[in-house]
Amino acid sequence: MEEGRLYVSMTLAIAGHLCCCGCKTEVVTPLSPTDWTLIFDGDTVSLDPSIGNWSFHCQSHYLIVRGAVDWAPKWSKERIRLGRYRDRLAKERFFTGPPKDQDQDSDQPRLRGGWRSRLPRLQSGHKSGSTEKRRGS
């Protein structure tokens, strides 16, 4: 593989490239509804979601958007564990359907902080002071 080049096999449903950090490790991303999506706009390609090379020594994390590399923040070990858990759960749900007992998710690890922690409050109609200021101006 050459640096800066994305290789795509529609037959194998994979995309591959050398790690963008320069460590020259081969990165293979399966293309499927539960893995990555390849977007070709007629000129450039994008891969979605981000690529987190958590098993590599470099642990690089980036997106490939319209043929360019956009660097993403590194993840903590806890965030990596949570991401892997959610990926596994998404695959199970995709291939077997949602769990019959909804309480099965009660042991799901959760992240502390960040915008997701505020989501239930925002959805419940709670208005923060900054939201009211924006509405009043």
mmCIF file of N, CA and C in Angstrom, residues 5 11 32 34 38 46 48 53 65-66 70 72 77 91 101 104 131 137:
data_model
loop_
_atom_site.group_PDB
_atom_site.id
_atom_site.type_symbol
_atom_site.label_atom_id
_atom_site.label_comp_id
_atom_site.label_asym_id
_atom_site.label_seq_id
_atom_site.Cartn_x
_atom_site.Cartn_y
_atom_site.Cartn_z
ATOM 1 N N ARG A 5 -3.234 6.913 0.115
ATOM 2 C CA ARG A 5 -4.112 6.296 -0.864
ATOM 3 C C ARG A 5 -5.108 5.378 -0.152
ATOM 4 N N THR A 11 -16.104 -5.902 -4.090
ATOM 5 C CA THR A 11 -16.317 -7.352 -4.048
ATOM 6 C C THR A 11 -16.145 -7.882 -2.623
ATOM 7 N N SER A 32 -20.119 -2.046 5.794
ATOM 8 C CA SER A 32 -21.383 -2.733 6.080
ATOM 9 C C SER A 32 -22.276 -1.800 6.892
ATOM 10 N N THR A 34 -23.226 -2.095 9.812
ATOM 11 C CA THR A 34 -22.807 -2.009 11.210
ATOM 12 C C THR A 34 -21.339 -1.629 11.362
ATOM 13 N N LEU A 38 -18.890 3.930 2.994
ATOM 14 C CA LEU A 38 -18.061 4.636 2.026
ATOM 15 C C LEU A 38 -18.957 5.580 1.237
ATOM 16 N N SER A 46 -15.257 9.529 1.306
ATOM 17 C CA SER A 46 -15.295 9.710 2.757
ATOM 18 C C SER A 46 -15.609 8.360 3.381
ATOM 19 N N ASP A 48 -17.248 6.818 7.017
ATOM 20 C CA ASP A 48 -17.986 7.183 8.221
ATOM 21 C C ASP A 48 -18.292 5.911 8.989
ATOM 22 N N ASN A 53 -7.807 3.636 15.753
ATOM 23 C CA ASN A 53 -6.864 2.516 15.704
ATOM 24 C C ASN A 53 -6.415 2.126 17.108
ATOM 25 N N VAL A 65 -12.599 12.517 5.242
ATOM 26 C CA VAL A 65 -13.727 13.308 4.757
ATOM 27 C C VAL A 65 -13.329 13.984 3.442
ATOM 28 N N ARG A 66 -14.048 13.648 2.398
ATOM 29 C CA ARG A 66 -13.802 14.215 1.058
ATOM 30 C C ARG A 66 -12.330 14.121 0.674
ATOM 31 N N ASP A 70 -9.111 14.326 8.738
ATOM 32 C CA ASP A 70 -9.472 15.234 9.826
ATOM 33 C C ASP A 70 -9.146 14.513 11.128
ATOM 34 N N ALA A 72 -9.095 13.508 14.962
ATOM 35 C CA ALA A 72 -10.091 13.501 16.032
ATOM 36 C C ALA A 72 -9.376 13.333 17.371
ATOM 37 N N LYS A 77 -9.184 4.916 27.805
ATOM 38 C CA LYS A 77 -9.441 3.463 27.811
ATOM 39 C C LYS A 77 -10.916 3.179 28.071
ATOM 40 N N LYS A 91 -24.206 -4.493 16.412
ATOM 41 C CA LYS A 91 -24.138 -5.673 15.543
ATOM 42 C C LYS A 91 -25.153 -6.724 15.976
ATOM 43 N N ASP A 101 -36.018 -8.536 26.304
ATOM 44 C CA ASP A 101 -36.082 -7.962 27.638
ATOM 45 C C ASP A 101 -35.278 -6.665 27.633
ATOM 46 N N GLN A 104 -32.011 -5.783 29.664
ATOM 47 C CA GLN A 104 -30.680 -6.294 29.354
ATOM 48 C C GLN A 104 -29.675 -5.165 29.191
ATOM 49 N N THR A 131 -29.848 29.328 27.090
ATOM 50 C CA THR A 131 -30.889 29.135 26.072
ATOM 51 C C THR A 131 -31.900 30.259 26.167
ATOM 52 N N SER A 137 -33.011 37.495 23.159
ATOM 53 C CA SER A 137 -32.306 38.565 22.431
ATOM 54 C C SER A 137 -32.783 38.748 21.028
#
